[in-house]
mmCIF file of C-alpha atoms and ligand atoms in Angstrom:
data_model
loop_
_atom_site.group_PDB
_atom_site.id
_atom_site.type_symbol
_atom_site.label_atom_id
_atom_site.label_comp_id
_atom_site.label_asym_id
_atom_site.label_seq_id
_atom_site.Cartn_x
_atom_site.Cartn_y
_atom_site.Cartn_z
ATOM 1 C CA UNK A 1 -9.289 -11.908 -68.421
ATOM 2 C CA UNK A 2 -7.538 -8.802 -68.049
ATOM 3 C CA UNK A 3 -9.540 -5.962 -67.248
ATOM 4 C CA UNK A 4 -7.450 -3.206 -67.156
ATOM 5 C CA UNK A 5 -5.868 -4.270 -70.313
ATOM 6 C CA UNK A 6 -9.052 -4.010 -71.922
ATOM 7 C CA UNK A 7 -10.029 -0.453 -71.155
ATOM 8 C CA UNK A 8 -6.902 0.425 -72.530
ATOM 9 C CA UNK A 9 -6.916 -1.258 -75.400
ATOM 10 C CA UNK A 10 -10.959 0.285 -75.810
ATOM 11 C CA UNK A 11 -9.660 3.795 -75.402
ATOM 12 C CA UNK A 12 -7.113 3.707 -77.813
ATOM 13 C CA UNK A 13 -9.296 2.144 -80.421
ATOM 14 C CA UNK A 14 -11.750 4.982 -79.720
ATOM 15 C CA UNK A 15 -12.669 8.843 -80.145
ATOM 16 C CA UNK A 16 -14.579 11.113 -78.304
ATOM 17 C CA UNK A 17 -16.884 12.640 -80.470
ATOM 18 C CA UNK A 18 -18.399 15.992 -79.195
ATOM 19 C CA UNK A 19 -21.566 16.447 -80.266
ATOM 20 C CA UNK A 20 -23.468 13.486 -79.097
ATOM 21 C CA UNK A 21 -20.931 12.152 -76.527
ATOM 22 C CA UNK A 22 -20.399 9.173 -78.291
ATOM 23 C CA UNK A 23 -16.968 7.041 -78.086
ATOM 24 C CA UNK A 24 -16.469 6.141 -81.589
ATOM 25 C CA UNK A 25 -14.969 3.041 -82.465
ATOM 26 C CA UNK A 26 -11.978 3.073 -84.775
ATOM 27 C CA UNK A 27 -10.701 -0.403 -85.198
ATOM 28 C CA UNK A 28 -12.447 -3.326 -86.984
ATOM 29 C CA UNK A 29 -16.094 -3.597 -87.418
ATOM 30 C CA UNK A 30 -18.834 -6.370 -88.458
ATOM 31 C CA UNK A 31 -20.632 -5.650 -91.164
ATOM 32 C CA UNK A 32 -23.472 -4.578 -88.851
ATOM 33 C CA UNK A 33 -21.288 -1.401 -88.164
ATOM 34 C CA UNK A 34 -20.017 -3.136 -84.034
ATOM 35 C CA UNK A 35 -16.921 -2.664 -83.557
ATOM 36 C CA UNK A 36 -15.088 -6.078 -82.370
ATOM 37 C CA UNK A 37 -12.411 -6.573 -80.549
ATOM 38 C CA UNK A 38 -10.181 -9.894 -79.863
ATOM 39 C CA UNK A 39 -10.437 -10.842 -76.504
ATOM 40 C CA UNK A 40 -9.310 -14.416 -74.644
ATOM 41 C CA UNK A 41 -9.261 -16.058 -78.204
ATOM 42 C CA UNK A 42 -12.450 -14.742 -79.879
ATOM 43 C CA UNK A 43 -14.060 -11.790 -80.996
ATOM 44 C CA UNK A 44 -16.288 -9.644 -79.274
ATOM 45 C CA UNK A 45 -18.501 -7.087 -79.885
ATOM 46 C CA UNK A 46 -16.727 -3.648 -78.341
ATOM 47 C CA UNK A 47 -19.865 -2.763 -76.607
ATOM 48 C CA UNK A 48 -20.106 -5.860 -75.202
ATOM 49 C CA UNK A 49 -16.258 -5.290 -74.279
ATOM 50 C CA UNK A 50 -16.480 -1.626 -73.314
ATOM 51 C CA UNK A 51 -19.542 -2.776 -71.009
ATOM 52 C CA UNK A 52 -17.332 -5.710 -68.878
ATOM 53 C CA UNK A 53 -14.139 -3.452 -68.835
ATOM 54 C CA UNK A 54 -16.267 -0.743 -67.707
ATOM 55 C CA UNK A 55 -19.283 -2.261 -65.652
ATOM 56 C CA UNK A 56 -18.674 -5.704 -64.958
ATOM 57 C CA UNK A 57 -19.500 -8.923 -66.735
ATOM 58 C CA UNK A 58 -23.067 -9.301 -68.630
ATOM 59 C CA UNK A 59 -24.951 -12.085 -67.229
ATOM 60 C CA UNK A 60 -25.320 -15.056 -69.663
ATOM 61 C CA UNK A 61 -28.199 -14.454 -72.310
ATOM 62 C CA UNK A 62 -27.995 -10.580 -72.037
ATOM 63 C CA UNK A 63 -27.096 -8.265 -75.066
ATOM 64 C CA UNK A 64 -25.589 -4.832 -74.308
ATOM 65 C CA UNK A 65 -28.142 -2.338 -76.661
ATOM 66 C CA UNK A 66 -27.195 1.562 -77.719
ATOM 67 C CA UNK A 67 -29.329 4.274 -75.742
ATOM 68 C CA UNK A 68 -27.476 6.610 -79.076
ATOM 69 C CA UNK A 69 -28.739 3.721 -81.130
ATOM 70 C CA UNK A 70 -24.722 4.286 -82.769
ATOM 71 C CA UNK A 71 -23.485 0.883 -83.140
ATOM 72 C CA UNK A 72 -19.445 2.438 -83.546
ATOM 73 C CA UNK A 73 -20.011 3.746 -79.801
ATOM 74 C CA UNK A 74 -18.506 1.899 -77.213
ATOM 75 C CA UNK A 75 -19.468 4.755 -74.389
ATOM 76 C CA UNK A 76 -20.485 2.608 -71.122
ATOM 77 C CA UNK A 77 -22.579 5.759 -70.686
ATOM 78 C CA UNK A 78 -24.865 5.033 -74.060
ATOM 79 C CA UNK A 79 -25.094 1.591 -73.563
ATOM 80 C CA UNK A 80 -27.080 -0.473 -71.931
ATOM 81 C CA UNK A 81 -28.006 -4.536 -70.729
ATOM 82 C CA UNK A 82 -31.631 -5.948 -71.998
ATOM 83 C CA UNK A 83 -32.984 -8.927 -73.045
ATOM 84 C CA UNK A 84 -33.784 -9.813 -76.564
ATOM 85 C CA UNK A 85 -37.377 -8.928 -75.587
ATOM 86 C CA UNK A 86 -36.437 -5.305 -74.399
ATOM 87 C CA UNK A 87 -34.426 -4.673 -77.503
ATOM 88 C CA UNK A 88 -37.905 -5.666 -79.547
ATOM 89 C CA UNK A 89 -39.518 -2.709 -77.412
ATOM 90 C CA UNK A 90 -36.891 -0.889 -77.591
ATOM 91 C CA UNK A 91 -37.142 -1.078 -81.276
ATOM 92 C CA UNK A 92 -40.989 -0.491 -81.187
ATOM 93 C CA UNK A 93 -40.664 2.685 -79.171
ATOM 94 C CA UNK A 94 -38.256 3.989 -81.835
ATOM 95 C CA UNK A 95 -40.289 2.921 -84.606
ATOM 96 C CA UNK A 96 -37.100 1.564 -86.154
ATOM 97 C CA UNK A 97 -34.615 -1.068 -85.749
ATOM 98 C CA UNK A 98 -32.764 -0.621 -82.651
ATOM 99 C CA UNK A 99 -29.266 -2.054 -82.839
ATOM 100 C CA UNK A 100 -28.462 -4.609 -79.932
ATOM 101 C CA UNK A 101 -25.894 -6.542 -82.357
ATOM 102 C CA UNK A 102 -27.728 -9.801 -83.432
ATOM 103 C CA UNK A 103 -27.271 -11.036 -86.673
ATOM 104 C CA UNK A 104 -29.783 -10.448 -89.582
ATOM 105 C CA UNK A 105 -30.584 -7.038 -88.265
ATOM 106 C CA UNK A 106 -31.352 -4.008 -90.558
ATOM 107 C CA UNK A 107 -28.588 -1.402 -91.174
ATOM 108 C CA UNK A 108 -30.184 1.932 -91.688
ATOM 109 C CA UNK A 109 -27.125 3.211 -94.208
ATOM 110 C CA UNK A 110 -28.468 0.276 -96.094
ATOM 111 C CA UNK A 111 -30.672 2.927 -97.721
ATOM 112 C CA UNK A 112 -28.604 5.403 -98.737
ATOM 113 C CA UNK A 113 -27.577 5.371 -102.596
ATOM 114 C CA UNK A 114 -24.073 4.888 -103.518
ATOM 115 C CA UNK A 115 -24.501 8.844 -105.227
ATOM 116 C CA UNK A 116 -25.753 9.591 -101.160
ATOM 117 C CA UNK A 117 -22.865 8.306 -99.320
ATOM 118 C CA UNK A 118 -19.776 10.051 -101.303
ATOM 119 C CA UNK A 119 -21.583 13.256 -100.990
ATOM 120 C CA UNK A 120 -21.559 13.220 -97.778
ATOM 121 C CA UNK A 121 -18.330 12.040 -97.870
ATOM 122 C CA UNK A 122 -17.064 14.618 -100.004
ATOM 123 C CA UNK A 123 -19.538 17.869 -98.144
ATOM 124 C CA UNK A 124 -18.286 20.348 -96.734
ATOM 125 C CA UNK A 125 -19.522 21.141 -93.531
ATOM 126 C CA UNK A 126 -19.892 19.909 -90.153
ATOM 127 C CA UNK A 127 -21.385 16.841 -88.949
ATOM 128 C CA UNK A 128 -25.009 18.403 -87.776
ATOM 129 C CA UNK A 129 -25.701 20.522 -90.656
ATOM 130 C CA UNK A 130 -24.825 17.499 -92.748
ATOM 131 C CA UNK A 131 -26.871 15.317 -91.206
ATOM 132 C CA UNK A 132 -29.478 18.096 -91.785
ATOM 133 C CA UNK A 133 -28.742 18.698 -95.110
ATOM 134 C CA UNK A 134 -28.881 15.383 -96.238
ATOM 135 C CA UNK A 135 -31.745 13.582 -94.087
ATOM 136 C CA UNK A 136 -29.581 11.060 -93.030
ATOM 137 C CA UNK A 137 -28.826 10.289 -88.394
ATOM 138 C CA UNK A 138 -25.831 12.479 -87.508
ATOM 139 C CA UNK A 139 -24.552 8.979 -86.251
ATOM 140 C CA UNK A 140 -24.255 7.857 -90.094
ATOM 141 C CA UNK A 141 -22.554 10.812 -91.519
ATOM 142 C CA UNK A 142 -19.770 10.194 -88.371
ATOM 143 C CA UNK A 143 -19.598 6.801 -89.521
ATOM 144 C CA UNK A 144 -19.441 7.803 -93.596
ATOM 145 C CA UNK A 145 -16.777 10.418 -93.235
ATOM 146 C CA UNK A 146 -14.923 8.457 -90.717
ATOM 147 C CA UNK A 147 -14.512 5.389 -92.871
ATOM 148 C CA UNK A 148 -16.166 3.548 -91.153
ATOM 149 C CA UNK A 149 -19.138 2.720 -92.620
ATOM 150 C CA UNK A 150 -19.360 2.601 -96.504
ATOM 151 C CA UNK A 151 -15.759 2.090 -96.615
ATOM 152 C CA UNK A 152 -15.774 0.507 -99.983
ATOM 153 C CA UNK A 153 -17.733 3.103 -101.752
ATOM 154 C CA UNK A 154 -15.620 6.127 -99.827
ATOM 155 C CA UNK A 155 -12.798 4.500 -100.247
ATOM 156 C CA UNK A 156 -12.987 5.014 -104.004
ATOM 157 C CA UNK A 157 -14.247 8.527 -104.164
ATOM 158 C CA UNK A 158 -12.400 11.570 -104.216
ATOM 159 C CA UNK A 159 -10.716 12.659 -100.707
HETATM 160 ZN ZN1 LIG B 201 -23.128 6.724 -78.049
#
């Protein structure tokens, strides 16, 4: 596998964002909201491909989980290895579904209305005082106005 390769290939697929740190992913995503990346003839999760560019490789049965609980972010920095079982606390500690990429797992936009997510689309504003304004994790209204989460209701509203 090549290494190197990788990390470049993360970093240009990925933005800084300034507020919270967080190295947004901006090429394909699961429907979960994970970025994934094509790597030795399958796709991967980009945390799990930030992680071994980054750190090293993840020990079989291990899942890389989000310390910004912001599944676009593929920071090394926000992201972490647990078990299954430490994701489950993890989850219980947050009172919420934290986001370790397994299948069947909750996505918290899930609950905004259709009206919800093109407003925030369409506010004016930065992403804070959005995220104020409307409720809704700072990490979703990055994700709404970037396109990439939602995409198929934003991509029909009004730029
Ligand atoms: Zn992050």
């Amino acid at each position: 596998m090549n290494i190197k390769g990788l990390a470049d290939r993360l970093d240009a697929l990925s933005i800084p964002e300034p507020t919270t740190g967080c190295h947004l992913w901006l090429g394909a995503i699961d429907a979960a909201g994970y970025g994934k990346v094509w790597l030795d003839g399958r796709t991967v999760h980009a945390p799990r491909a930030s992680w071994m560019a980054h750190r090293g490789p993840i020990p079989s049965g291990l899942i890389i989980c989000h310390r910004c609980d912001n599944p676009p972010c593929i920071n090394p920095d926000h992201l972490f290895v647990g078990t299954h079982k430490d994701n489950a606390a993890d989850r219980t500690r947050k009172g919420r579904f934290a986001r370790c990429g397994q299948a069947g797992e909750i996505n918290p936009a899930a609950v905004l209305s259709k009206e919800t997510v093109i407003a925030i689309f369409t506010a004016e504003g930065g992403t804070m005082e959005i995220s104020r304004r409307f409720g809704v994790p700072p990490s979703s209204v990055s994700g709404i106005r970037l396109g990439q989460r939602w995409r198929s209701v934003t991509s029909e509203a009004p730029a």
